[in-house]
Short mmCIF file of C-alpha atoms in Angstrom, two decimals:
data_model
loop_
_atom_site.label_atom_id
_atom_site.label_comp_id
_atom_site.label_asym_id
_atom_site.label_seq_id
_atom_site.Cartn_x
_atom_site.Cartn_y
_atom_site.Cartn_z
CA MET A 1 233.99 263.17 -49.92
CA MET A 2 236.72 262.23 -47.47
CA ILE A 3 236.56 263.58 -43.92
CA ARG A 4 239.64 262.92 -41.86
CA ALA A 5 239.70 262.55 -38.10
CA LEU A 6 240.00 265.50 -35.76
CA THR A 7 243.52 266.86 -35.51
CA SER A 8 244.79 269.35 -32.92
CA VAL A 9 246.82 272.23 -34.34
CA ARG A 10 248.88 274.54 -32.21
CA ALA A 11 248.62 278.15 -33.40
CA SER A 12 250.95 280.16 -31.22
CA SER A 13 249.88 283.60 -29.99
CA THR A 14 253.37 284.77 -29.01
CA ASP A 15 255.03 287.76 -30.64
CA HIS A 16 258.07 286.04 -32.13
CA PRO A 17 257.68 285.55 -35.89
CA PHE A 18 259.22 282.07 -35.78
CA SER A 19 256.61 281.05 -33.21
CA VAL A 20 253.67 282.58 -35.02
CA LEU A 21 254.51 281.33 -38.49
CA HIS A 22 256.07 278.10 -39.64
CA SER A 23 256.12 278.99 -43.35
CA PRO A 24 259.71 279.36 -44.60
CA PHE A 25 258.57 282.17 -46.86
CA SER A 26 257.21 284.11 -43.89
CA ILE A 27 260.57 283.69 -42.13
CA LEU A 28 262.31 284.90 -45.27
CA ILE A 29 260.17 288.01 -45.59
CA PHE A 30 260.50 288.94 -41.92
CA ALA A 31 264.27 288.56 -42.13
CA VAL A 32 264.64 290.57 -45.32
CA ARG A 33 262.42 293.39 -44.06
CA ALA A 34 264.26 293.56 -40.76
CA SER A 35 267.72 293.85 -42.29
CA ALA A 36 267.03 295.81 -45.48
CA THR A 37 268.75 293.04 -47.42
CA PRO A 38 269.78 293.85 -51.00
CA ARG A 39 268.85 291.65 -53.93
CA PRO A 40 269.52 289.11 -55.33
CA LEU A 41 268.86 286.67 -52.53
CA THR A 42 271.77 284.26 -52.50
CA GLN A 43 272.46 281.84 -49.65
CA THR A 44 275.07 284.25 -48.23
CA VAL A 45 272.74 287.25 -48.39
CA LEU A 46 269.85 285.34 -46.85
CA THR A 47 272.06 283.94 -44.08
CA ARG A 48 273.15 287.47 -43.16
CA ALA A 49 269.54 288.65 -43.20
CA VAL A 50 268.34 285.96 -40.82
CA ARG A 51 271.32 286.45 -38.50
CA ALA A 52 270.79 290.23 -38.45
CA ALA A 53 267.09 289.85 -37.72
CA TYR A 54 267.22 287.12 -35.09
CA GLY A 55 270.82 286.82 -33.89
CA PHE A 56 271.17 283.21 -35.01
CA VAL A 57 270.96 281.16 -38.15
CA ASN A 58 270.20 277.57 -39.12
CA LEU A 59 271.87 276.68 -42.40
CA ALA A 60 269.51 273.77 -43.01
CA THR A 61 266.57 276.18 -42.81
CA ILE A 62 268.33 278.63 -45.12
CA ARG A 63 268.92 275.93 -47.72
CA TYR A 64 265.32 274.79 -47.40
CA ILE A 65 264.04 278.32 -47.94
CA LEU A 66 266.22 278.77 -51.00
CA SER A 67 265.17 275.40 -52.42
CA LEU A 68 261.54 276.52 -52.30
CA LEU A 69 261.97 280.21 -53.03
CA PHE A 70 261.89 279.89 -56.79
CA ARG A 71 258.82 277.63 -56.66
CA MET A 72 256.78 280.02 -54.51
CA ASN A 73 254.38 280.65 -57.39
CA GLU A 74 253.32 276.99 -57.12
CA LEU A 75 252.15 277.37 -53.52
CA PRO A 76 248.39 277.48 -52.83
CA ILE A 77 246.34 280.49 -51.76
CA GLY A 78 244.94 280.37 -48.23
CA ILE A 79 241.37 281.42 -47.43
CA PHE A 80 239.69 281.58 -44.04
CA ASP A 81 236.19 282.45 -42.91
CA SER A 82 234.25 282.07 -39.69
CA GLY A 83 232.12 279.43 -41.39
CA VAL A 84 230.65 278.55 -44.77
CA GLY A 85 230.01 282.00 -46.27
CA GLY A 86 233.57 282.26 -47.53
CA LEU A 87 232.82 279.47 -49.98
CA THR A 88 231.43 282.12 -52.34
CA VAL A 89 234.83 283.84 -52.19
CA TYR A 90 236.51 280.50 -52.89
CA ARG A 91 234.26 280.06 -55.92
CA ALA A 92 235.12 283.53 -57.24
CA LEU A 93 238.85 282.89 -56.78
CA HIS A 94 238.60 279.44 -58.36
CA ASP A 95 236.78 280.85 -61.39
CA ARG A 96 239.14 283.83 -61.77
CA LEU A 97 242.37 281.88 -61.17
CA PRO A 98 241.95 278.38 -62.67
CA ASN A 99 245.66 277.51 -62.39
CA GLU A 100 245.79 278.11 -58.63
CA ARG A 101 245.25 275.69 -55.75
CA PHE A 102 243.44 276.72 -52.57
CA ILE A 103 243.40 275.82 -48.89
CA TYR A 104 240.18 276.82 -47.11
CA LEU A 105 239.68 277.01 -43.35
CA GLY A 106 236.14 277.39 -41.99
CA ASP A 107 236.16 278.15 -38.25
CA THR A 108 232.77 276.53 -37.79
CA ALA A 109 233.37 275.78 -34.09
CA ARG A 110 233.52 279.49 -33.22
CA VAL A 111 231.03 281.01 -35.66
CA PRO A 112 229.65 283.69 -35.57
CA TYR A 113 232.43 286.24 -35.17
CA GLY A 114 230.01 289.18 -35.30
CA THR A 115 228.99 288.79 -31.64
CA LYS A 116 232.58 288.60 -30.35
CA SER A 117 234.80 291.35 -28.93
CA LEU A 118 237.60 292.93 -30.96
CA ALA A 119 240.23 291.10 -28.90
CA THR A 120 238.53 287.75 -29.47
CA VAL A 121 238.09 288.29 -33.21
CA GLU A 122 241.76 289.26 -33.48
CA ARG A 123 242.85 286.15 -31.59
CA TYR A 124 240.70 283.85 -33.71
CA ALA A 125 241.93 285.53 -36.90
CA LEU A 126 245.59 285.23 -35.88
CA GLU A 127 245.18 281.57 -34.98
CA ASN A 128 243.50 280.85 -38.32
CA SER A 129 246.13 282.83 -40.24
CA SER A 130 248.97 281.08 -38.43
CA PHE A 131 247.52 277.67 -39.21
CA LEU A 132 247.22 278.42 -42.92
CA ALA A 133 250.68 280.00 -43.05
CA SER A 134 252.13 276.88 -41.43
CA LEU A 135 250.93 274.88 -44.44
CA GLY A 136 252.90 277.05 -46.85
CA ILE A 137 250.78 279.57 -48.76
CA LYS A 138 251.77 282.47 -50.98
CA LEU A 139 248.83 284.77 -50.21
CA LEU A 140 246.08 284.90 -47.60
CA VAL A 141 242.48 285.92 -48.29
CA VAL A 142 240.41 286.89 -45.23
CA ALA A 143 236.97 285.93 -46.52
CA CYS A 144 235.20 286.90 -43.29
CA ASN A 145 233.76 290.43 -43.29
CA THR A 146 233.98 290.73 -39.50
CA ALA A 147 237.64 289.68 -39.45
CA SER A 148 238.33 291.95 -42.43
CA ALA A 149 236.75 294.86 -40.57
CA LEU A 150 238.41 294.28 -37.20
CA ALA A 151 241.56 292.20 -37.56
CA LEU A 152 243.38 292.95 -40.83
CA PRO A 153 246.04 295.21 -39.22
CA ALA A 154 246.84 292.54 -36.63
CA ILE A 155 247.02 289.82 -39.28
CA ARG A 156 249.30 291.88 -41.54
CA GLU A 157 251.59 292.63 -38.62
CA LYS A 158 252.05 288.93 -37.93
CA VAL A 159 251.92 287.32 -41.36
CA GLY A 160 254.83 287.87 -43.71
CA ILE A 161 252.83 287.37 -46.89
CA GLU A 162 250.25 289.38 -48.80
CA VAL A 163 246.90 289.58 -46.98
CA VAL A 164 243.70 290.59 -48.78
CA GLY A 165 240.37 291.23 -47.06
CA VAL A 166 236.98 291.35 -48.75
CA ILE A 167 235.85 294.81 -47.64
CA GLY A 168 238.43 297.00 -49.37
CA PRO A 169 237.99 295.38 -52.80
CA GLY A 170 234.20 295.56 -52.53
CA GLY A 171 234.27 299.23 -51.59
CA ARG A 172 236.73 300.14 -54.34
CA LYS A 173 234.75 298.25 -56.97
CA ALA A 174 231.57 300.12 -55.99
CA VAL A 175 233.36 303.47 -56.30
CA GLU A 176 234.63 302.47 -59.73
CA ILE A 177 231.09 301.62 -60.87
CA VAL A 178 229.52 304.92 -59.72
CA ARG A 179 232.43 307.25 -60.54
CA GLU A 180 230.73 308.56 -63.68
CA PHE A 181 227.85 309.96 -61.59
CA GLY A 182 230.10 312.40 -59.69
CA THR A 183 228.40 314.06 -56.74
CA ASP A 184 225.15 312.26 -57.63
CA ALA A 185 226.76 308.87 -57.02
CA ARG A 186 224.96 306.65 -54.51
CA ILE A 187 226.16 303.33 -53.11
CA GLY A 188 224.11 300.94 -51.03
CA VAL A 189 225.70 298.40 -48.69
CA ILE A 190 223.88 295.40 -47.23
CA ALA A 191 225.64 293.33 -44.59
CA THR A 192 225.29 291.72 -41.18
CA GLU A 193 224.54 293.89 -38.18
CA ALA A 194 228.14 293.66 -36.95
CA THR A 195 229.62 294.73 -40.28
CA VAL A 196 227.15 297.61 -40.61
CA ALA A 197 227.95 298.77 -37.07
CA SER A 198 231.68 298.74 -37.83
CA ASN A 199 231.23 301.19 -40.75
CA ALA A 200 234.06 299.31 -42.44
CA TYR A 201 232.50 299.55 -45.90
CA ILE A 202 231.83 303.26 -45.49
CA ASP A 203 235.48 303.73 -44.49
CA ALA A 204 236.66 301.72 -47.51
CA ILE A 205 234.46 303.73 -49.86
CA ARG A 206 235.61 307.02 -48.34
CA ARG A 207 239.26 306.04 -48.77
CA ALA A 208 238.56 305.54 -52.48
CA SER A 209 236.34 308.62 -52.98
CA VAL A 210 234.55 311.22 -50.88
CA GLU A 211 231.88 311.83 -53.50
CA PRO A 212 229.38 308.95 -53.25
CA LYS A 213 226.54 309.05 -50.75
CA VAL A 214 226.35 305.75 -48.87
CA LEU A 215 223.43 303.97 -47.21
CA GLN A 216 223.83 300.77 -45.20
CA ALA A 217 221.21 298.18 -44.24
CA ALA A 218 221.54 295.09 -42.05
CA CYS A 219 219.97 291.89 -43.41
CA PRO A 220 220.65 289.25 -40.73
CA LEU A 221 218.09 286.68 -41.91
CA PHE A 222 219.75 286.44 -45.30
CA VAL A 223 222.46 284.22 -43.76
CA PRO A 224 220.20 281.34 -42.63
CA LEU A 225 218.08 281.69 -45.76
CA ALA A 226 221.19 281.21 -47.91
CA GLU A 227 222.45 278.26 -45.87
CA GLU A 228 219.08 276.52 -46.11
CA ASN A 229 218.95 277.26 -49.85
CA TRP A 230 215.70 279.20 -49.51
CA ILE A 231 216.26 281.09 -52.74
CA ASP A 232 212.90 281.03 -54.52
CA GLN A 233 210.52 280.76 -51.57
CA PRO A 234 207.90 283.52 -51.20
CA GLU A 235 209.03 284.06 -47.59
CA THR A 236 212.49 285.00 -48.86
CA ALA A 237 211.01 287.52 -51.27
CA SER A 238 208.92 289.05 -48.46
CA ILE A 239 211.94 289.36 -46.17
CA ALA A 240 213.98 290.92 -48.98
CA GLU A 241 211.25 293.49 -49.63
CA LYS A 242 211.26 294.47 -45.96
CA TYR A 243 215.03 294.62 -45.56
CA LEU A 244 215.66 296.43 -48.84
CA ALA A 245 212.80 298.95 -48.80
CA GLU A 246 215.01 301.82 -47.61
CA VAL A 247 217.79 300.83 -50.00
CA LYS A 248 215.36 300.78 -52.91
CA ALA A 249 214.06 304.24 -51.98
CA PHE A 250 217.67 305.47 -51.87
CA THR A 251 218.01 304.51 -55.58
CA PRO A 252 221.69 303.57 -55.56
CA GLN A 253 223.56 302.95 -58.78
CA ALA A 254 225.54 300.18 -57.05
CA LEU A 255 224.75 297.84 -54.16
CA VAL A 256 227.54 296.04 -52.32
CA LEU A 257 226.72 292.52 -51.14
CA GLY A 258 228.66 292.98 -47.91
CA CYS A 259 228.30 289.46 -46.57
CA THR A 260 229.76 286.42 -48.26
CA HIS A 261 226.43 284.57 -47.93
CA TYR A 262 224.49 287.16 -49.90
CA PRO A 263 225.59 286.19 -53.45
CA ILE A 264 223.56 283.01 -52.97
CA LEU A 265 220.46 285.25 -52.85
CA ARG A 266 221.61 287.43 -55.73
CA THR A 267 218.54 286.79 -57.89
CA VAL A 268 215.98 287.81 -55.27
CA ILE A 269 218.08 290.82 -54.23
CA GLN A 270 218.41 291.99 -57.84
CA ARG A 271 214.69 291.54 -58.43
CA THR A 272 213.88 293.53 -55.30
CA VAL A 273 216.13 296.57 -55.86
CA GLY A 274 215.68 296.70 -59.62
CA LEU A 275 217.63 295.55 -62.65
CA ASP A 276 219.30 298.94 -63.11
CA VAL A 277 221.24 298.59 -59.84
CA LYS A 278 224.69 297.04 -60.26
CA LEU A 279 225.28 294.38 -57.60
CA ILE A 280 228.86 294.20 -56.30
CA ASP A 281 229.95 290.76 -55.14
CA SER A 282 232.84 291.45 -52.75
CA GLY A 283 234.19 287.96 -53.46
CA GLU A 284 234.46 288.66 -57.18
CA ALA A 285 236.06 292.05 -56.49
CA THR A 286 238.53 290.35 -54.15
CA ALA A 287 239.39 287.74 -56.78
CA ASP A 288 240.14 290.50 -59.29
CA GLU A 289 242.50 292.23 -56.84
CA VAL A 290 244.20 288.95 -55.93
CA ALA A 291 244.88 288.32 -59.63
CA ILE A 292 246.51 291.75 -59.90
CA ILE A 293 248.64 291.19 -56.78
CA LEU A 294 249.85 287.80 -58.00
CA ALA A 295 250.78 289.21 -61.41
CA LYS A 296 252.53 292.24 -59.89
CA ASN A 297 254.64 290.06 -57.60
CA GLY A 298 255.37 287.31 -60.09
CA LEU A 299 253.42 284.78 -58.05
CA GLU A 300 251.03 283.51 -60.71
CA ASN A 301 251.07 279.79 -61.23
CA ALA A 302 251.64 279.68 -64.96
CA ALA A 303 251.59 275.90 -65.13
CA ALA A 304 248.11 274.62 -65.87
CA PRO A 305 247.04 271.58 -63.83
CA GLY A 306 247.20 268.24 -65.55
CA LYS A 307 243.42 267.93 -65.58
CA ALA A 308 240.37 270.14 -66.00
CA ARG A 309 239.65 271.95 -62.74
CA GLU A 310 236.35 271.63 -60.91
CA LEU A 311 235.10 273.28 -57.74
CA CYS A 312 236.04 271.27 -54.64
CA ASP A 313 238.26 268.87 -56.58
CA ASP A 314 241.17 267.05 -54.96
CA LEU A 315 243.65 269.84 -55.75
CA ASP A 316 241.99 272.03 -53.11
CA HIS A 317 241.99 271.21 -49.39
CA PHE A 318 239.25 272.21 -46.96
CA TYR A 319 239.55 272.33 -43.17
CA VAL A 320 236.80 272.97 -40.61
CA THR A 321 236.92 273.24 -36.83
CA ASP A 322 233.52 271.56 -36.31
CA ALA A 323 230.48 270.07 -38.08
CA ALA A 324 232.28 268.71 -41.13
CA GLU A 325 229.25 266.83 -42.45
CA ARG A 326 227.09 269.94 -42.33
CA PHE A 327 229.85 271.96 -44.01
CA GLY A 328 229.90 269.42 -46.83
CA ARG A 329 226.13 269.66 -47.28
CA VAL A 330 226.16 273.47 -47.36
CA ALA A 331 229.11 273.43 -49.75
CA GLU A 332 227.06 271.28 -52.11
CA ARG A 333 224.20 273.80 -51.93
CA PHE A 334 226.49 276.78 -52.50
CA LEU A 335 228.86 275.27 -55.06
CA GLY A 336 227.11 272.24 -56.51
CA ALA A 337 229.80 269.90 -55.19
CA ARG A 338 231.13 268.57 -51.90
CA PRO A 339 234.83 268.98 -51.08
CA GLN A 340 236.78 265.87 -52.01
CA ARG A 341 239.37 266.69 -49.35
CA LEU A 342 237.71 267.82 -46.11
CA GLU A 343 239.46 267.54 -42.77
CA ALA A 344 238.24 268.34 -39.25
CA ILE A 345 240.87 270.09 -37.14
CA GLU A 346 241.14 272.06 -33.92
CA VAL A 347 242.87 275.44 -33.88
CA TYR A 348 243.72 277.02 -30.56
CA GLY A 349 246.28 279.32 -29.01
CA VAL A 350 249.10 278.75 -26.56
CA ASP A 351 247.08 280.05 -23.63
CA GLU A 352 244.41 277.41 -24.21
CA LEU A 353 246.90 274.71 -25.16
CA GLU A 354 248.77 274.98 -21.87
CA GLN A 355 245.55 274.45 -19.91
CA ARG A 356 244.73 271.19 -21.66
CA PRO A 357 245.72 267.88 -20.05
CA ALA A 358 248.49 265.95 -21.73
CA ARG A 359 247.27 263.30 -24.16
#
């Protein structure tokens, strides 16, 4: 595993799209949306779009955008999480989309997000999104439940590419599973305290169907148990029995694993609630929806890589904002492999950047 030295990355928090995003595709999309540009996108059409949107144009940038436009399907998919939990989402995406490459950002310096204010979560999420967009990605997956619950609208407003959270897909998949039960449908949701308090999964389920009854339960100790790989210990089984007692009594037909750490404890959770309860991994549901979005927009990478893909191989790039060695160890527990390309970086906004002494 290679860990590169700490790098400072400026993620602007200003409102101007050129400042927020450095991806040429984001510039393209902002320009086209702003000017209602017709298709096809020739150099002349794109030049007019950018000039109409921003009042100026740089022909070198236009040519660069056009040179890459028809290779957009080859760009990687970006993923960010507040820490290591999003690795289960990465695994689901990797398994579902073997031809794709991925860039993962774990904001390990600022974890957890669940104790932060809405404004702070939004700022962190925008900084993370801007960093990934600056690397050139075709789609962004917000693998953090807290950021998905609180910051998706802000991210979508700033980022000119498709953005997929983990809550909506998980909620919709649960509704699909229980639809046959009609008004007798029952869905359980287990998540962190912050996600439960946000009611984000209830809202997602209600947007898909008003029929299912929904019960939520917070399981905060599942996160450290997963990170320490305490999967088969009797203490884990005892904690699961306590946390899931009310859920078990509710007898749901489907149970949403509403935290990206929880799939690591899937076996003990399934054993506790009963084998007849369908467990919904929000990461797997998200991967299914990402596959549909890529196909719908012609963004699938049809070209298979020149070698057999493996989790954490050198075609995927991992970034963390702190504790890279620990991230590598947890990745090995979660995925069975350490990232071959792991880099420590620092992501911060303009307000913080301007207060730092010159280097």
